[in-house]
Amino acid sequence: MRSFLYKFAMFMQGRYKMDQLNYVLLIASLLLSFINVFPRSLIIYFFELLFLVLFFFRFLSKNIYKRGAENRKFLSIWGKTRDFFILNKNKIKEFKTHVYVKCPYCKAQLRVKRINGKHKVRCPRCGESFEKKIHFGGKNK
Ligand SMILES: [Zn+2]
């Protein structure tokens, strides 16, 4: 038993193991296998296997640098997607009271109170100021 554990530890040495992307791959694969209990779709099964193979490939990979770069890229896309959904959720929720305008200098999304007229907006990110006209529902009353 001891020698088996030792061999296993040796085998795992220098391998990449877990990161956020691997958690997502593993969970996605398990989730798909769970979903696929009844439909037994070949397409779902294919993705289930694909995610699992990718997971093991990355888990056992010795190219730590490359796997780390993949994970950073994944986290960046994940963050942007999450921000996009949060922003749009807030836009819908605050539609009656606020509008979102893009800073022309740094492209940051800024929240401005929905009051008719010209607004002087100062971007808190880059410090630049710009003017923005706001209309109610597209029409000025
Ligand atoms: Zn700005």
mmCIF file of C-alpha atoms and ligand atoms in Angstrom:
data_model
loop_
_atom_site.group_PDB
_atom_site.id
_atom_site.type_symbol
_atom_site.label_atom_id
_atom_site.label_comp_id
_atom_site.label_asym_id
_atom_site.label_seq_id
_atom_site.Cartn_x
_atom_site.Cartn_y
_atom_site.Cartn_z
ATOM 1 C CA MET A 1 0.000 0.000 0.000
ATOM 2 C CA ARG A 2 2.780 2.339 0.958
ATOM 3 C CA SER A 3 4.633 1.698 -2.237
ATOM 4 C CA PHE A 4 1.467 2.216 -4.236
ATOM 5 C CA LEU A 5 0.895 5.594 -2.579
ATOM 6 C CA TYR A 6 4.506 6.466 -3.174
ATOM 7 C CA LYS A 7 4.242 5.517 -6.839
ATOM 8 C CA PHE A 8 1.053 7.533 -7.119
ATOM 9 C CA ALA A 9 2.681 10.552 -5.495
ATOM 10 C CA MET A 10 5.615 10.215 -7.891
ATOM 11 C CA PHE A 11 3.211 9.928 -10.813
ATOM 12 C CA MET A 12 1.361 13.090 -9.751
ATOM 13 C CA GLN A 13 4.500 15.094 -9.128
ATOM 14 C CA GLY A 14 4.933 18.079 -11.400
ATOM 15 C CA ARG A 15 1.478 17.675 -12.873
ATOM 16 C CA TYR A 16 -0.912 20.553 -13.232
ATOM 17 C CA LYS A 17 -3.901 19.217 -11.236
ATOM 18 C CA MET A 18 -6.786 21.577 -10.428
ATOM 19 C CA ASP A 19 -7.712 25.108 -11.401
ATOM 20 C CA GLN A 20 -10.983 26.957 -12.005
ATOM 21 C CA LEU A 21 -11.209 25.825 -15.624
ATOM 22 C CA ASN A 22 -10.806 22.200 -14.537
ATOM 23 C CA TYR A 23 -13.544 22.570 -11.935
ATOM 24 C CA VAL A 24 -15.853 23.924 -14.629
ATOM 25 C CA LEU A 25 -14.931 21.098 -17.042
ATOM 26 C CA LEU A 26 -15.542 18.461 -14.373
ATOM 27 C CA ILE A 27 -18.819 19.986 -13.190
ATOM 28 C CA ALA A 28 -19.995 20.469 -16.792
ATOM 29 C CA SER A 29 -19.259 16.832 -17.570
ATOM 30 C CA LEU A 30 -21.060 15.579 -14.435
ATOM 31 C CA LEU A 31 -23.980 17.885 -15.098
ATOM 32 C CA LEU A 32 -24.318 16.646 -18.681
ATOM 33 C CA SER A 33 -24.218 13.001 -17.571
ATOM 34 C CA PHE A 34 -26.943 13.832 -15.071
ATOM 35 C CA ILE A 35 -29.063 15.629 -17.680
ATOM 36 C CA ASN A 36 -28.540 12.795 -20.142
ATOM 37 C CA VAL A 37 -30.023 10.043 -17.924
ATOM 38 C CA PHE A 38 -33.320 10.172 -19.802
ATOM 39 C CA PRO A 39 -32.760 11.624 -23.264
ATOM 40 C CA ARG A 40 -29.609 9.500 -23.748
ATOM 41 C CA SER A 41 -28.573 11.824 -26.528
ATOM 42 C CA LEU A 42 -25.368 10.966 -28.384
ATOM 43 C CA ILE A 43 -24.534 14.658 -28.793
ATOM 44 C CA ILE A 44 -24.770 15.301 -25.048
ATOM 45 C CA TYR A 45 -22.761 12.137 -24.431
ATOM 46 C CA PHE A 46 -20.093 13.379 -26.825
ATOM 47 C CA PHE A 47 -19.705 16.657 -24.926
ATOM 48 C CA GLU A 48 -19.796 14.842 -21.612
ATOM 49 C CA LEU A 49 -16.827 12.716 -22.739
ATOM 50 C CA LEU A 50 -15.074 15.652 -24.365
ATOM 51 C CA PHE A 51 -15.181 17.710 -21.147
ATOM 52 C CA LEU A 52 -14.007 14.710 -19.134
ATOM 53 C CA VAL A 53 -11.106 14.009 -21.503
ATOM 54 C CA LEU A 54 -10.104 17.679 -21.438
ATOM 55 C CA PHE A 55 -10.308 17.635 -17.660
ATOM 56 C CA PHE A 56 -7.993 14.627 -17.331
ATOM 57 C CA PHE A 57 -5.668 15.939 -19.987
ATOM 58 C CA ARG A 58 -5.265 19.225 -18.109
ATOM 59 C CA PHE A 59 -5.214 17.561 -14.681
ATOM 60 C CA LEU A 60 -2.324 15.275 -15.627
ATOM 61 C CA SER A 61 -0.550 17.739 -17.883
ATOM 62 C CA LYS A 62 3.059 18.591 -17.135
ATOM 63 C CA ASN A 63 2.968 21.793 -19.132
ATOM 64 C CA ILE A 64 2.143 23.957 -16.098
ATOM 65 C CA TYR A 65 2.840 27.214 -17.908
ATOM 66 C CA LYS A 66 0.480 26.517 -20.818
ATOM 67 C CA ARG A 67 -2.333 25.257 -18.570
ATOM 68 C CA GLY A 68 -1.962 28.356 -16.379
ATOM 69 C CA ALA A 69 -2.260 30.580 -19.442
ATOM 70 C CA GLU A 70 -5.421 28.709 -20.488
ATOM 71 C CA ASN A 71 -6.904 29.230 -17.053
ATOM 72 C CA ARG A 72 -6.117 32.950 -17.043
ATOM 73 C CA LYS A 73 -7.755 33.318 -20.446
ATOM 74 C CA PHE A 74 -10.765 31.378 -19.225
ATOM 75 C CA LEU A 75 -11.066 33.576 -16.109
ATOM 76 C CA SER A 76 -10.879 36.719 -18.222
ATOM 77 C CA ILE A 77 -13.668 35.537 -20.557
ATOM 78 C CA TRP A 78 -15.679 34.324 -17.577
ATOM 79 C CA GLY A 79 -15.330 37.715 -15.853
ATOM 80 C CA LYS A 80 -16.316 39.649 -18.968
ATOM 81 C CA THR A 81 -19.363 37.438 -19.532
ATOM 82 C CA ARG A 82 -20.414 37.842 -15.908
ATOM 83 C CA ASP A 83 -19.943 41.643 -16.048
ATOM 84 C CA PHE A 84 -21.981 41.755 -19.254
ATOM 85 C CA PHE A 85 -24.905 39.934 -17.626
ATOM 86 C CA ILE A 86 -24.724 41.967 -14.421
ATOM 87 C CA LEU A 87 -24.664 45.219 -16.404
ATOM 88 C CA ASN A 88 -27.671 44.211 -18.512
ATOM 89 C CA LYS A 89 -29.584 42.997 -15.480
ATOM 90 C CA ASN A 90 -28.977 46.368 -13.799
ATOM 91 C CA LYS A 91 -29.897 48.235 -16.998
ATOM 92 C CA ILE A 92 -33.278 46.494 -17.063
ATOM 93 C CA LYS A 93 -33.834 46.841 -13.332
ATOM 94 C CA GLU A 94 -32.989 50.555 -13.291
ATOM 95 C CA PHE A 95 -34.482 51.390 -16.655
ATOM 96 C CA LYS A 96 -36.958 53.876 -15.186
ATOM 97 C CA THR A 97 -34.503 55.756 -13.018
ATOM 98 C CA HIS A 98 -31.093 55.541 -14.680
ATOM 99 C CA VAL A 99 -29.418 55.362 -18.053
ATOM 100 C CA TYR A 100 -26.034 53.887 -18.818
ATOM 101 C CA VAL A 101 -23.660 55.905 -20.940
ATOM 102 C CA LYS A 102 -20.274 54.945 -22.249
ATOM 103 C CA CYS A 103 -17.334 57.167 -21.438
ATOM 104 C CA PRO A 104 -15.933 58.315 -24.820
ATOM 105 C CA TYR A 105 -12.401 58.371 -23.394
ATOM 106 C CA CYS A 106 -12.002 55.035 -21.611
ATOM 107 C CA LYS A 107 -15.203 53.193 -22.657
ATOM 108 C CA ALA A 108 -16.298 52.672 -19.050
ATOM 109 C CA GLN A 109 -20.034 52.237 -18.464
ATOM 110 C CA LEU A 110 -21.367 55.051 -16.311
ATOM 111 C CA ARG A 111 -24.716 55.252 -14.598
ATOM 112 C CA VAL A 112 -26.528 58.565 -14.968
ATOM 113 C CA LYS A 113 -29.870 59.560 -13.422
ATOM 114 C CA ARG A 114 -32.632 59.570 -16.008
ATOM 115 C CA ILE A 115 -33.448 63.265 -15.976
ATOM 116 C CA ASN A 116 -34.186 65.133 -19.175
ATOM 117 C CA GLY A 117 -31.622 67.565 -20.445
ATOM 118 C CA LYS A 118 -27.920 67.996 -20.848
ATOM 119 C CA HIS A 119 -25.722 66.407 -18.243
ATOM 120 C CA LYS A 120 -22.117 67.034 -17.503
ATOM 121 C CA VAL A 121 -20.705 63.645 -16.669
ATOM 122 C CA ARG A 122 -17.379 63.140 -15.006
ATOM 123 C CA CYS A 123 -15.941 59.689 -15.487
ATOM 124 C CA PRO A 124 -14.706 58.302 -12.148
ATOM 125 C CA ARG A 125 -12.319 55.943 -13.908
ATOM 126 C CA CYS A 126 -10.323 58.252 -16.154
ATOM 127 C CA GLY A 127 -11.342 61.632 -14.690
ATOM 128 C CA GLU A 128 -12.423 63.087 -18.068
ATOM 129 C CA SER A 129 -15.656 65.059 -18.373
ATOM 130 C CA PHE A 130 -18.132 64.990 -21.245
ATOM 131 C CA GLU A 131 -21.667 66.157 -21.983
ATOM 132 C CA LYS A 132 -24.561 63.807 -22.468
ATOM 133 C CA LYS A 133 -28.108 64.612 -23.534
ATOM 134 C CA ILE A 134 -30.801 62.462 -22.000
ATOM 135 C CA HIS A 135 -34.309 62.016 -23.386
ATOM 136 C CA PHE A 136 -37.151 60.206 -21.819
ATOM 137 C CA GLY A 137 -38.024 57.161 -23.902
ATOM 138 C CA GLY A 138 -36.419 58.750 -26.950
ATOM 139 C CA LYS A 139 -38.837 61.681 -26.969
ATOM 140 C CA ASN A 140 -38.332 65.007 -25.251
ATOM 141 C CA LYS A 141 -41.424 66.138 -23.430
HETATM 142 ZN ZN ZN B 1 -13.585 57.415 -18.672
#
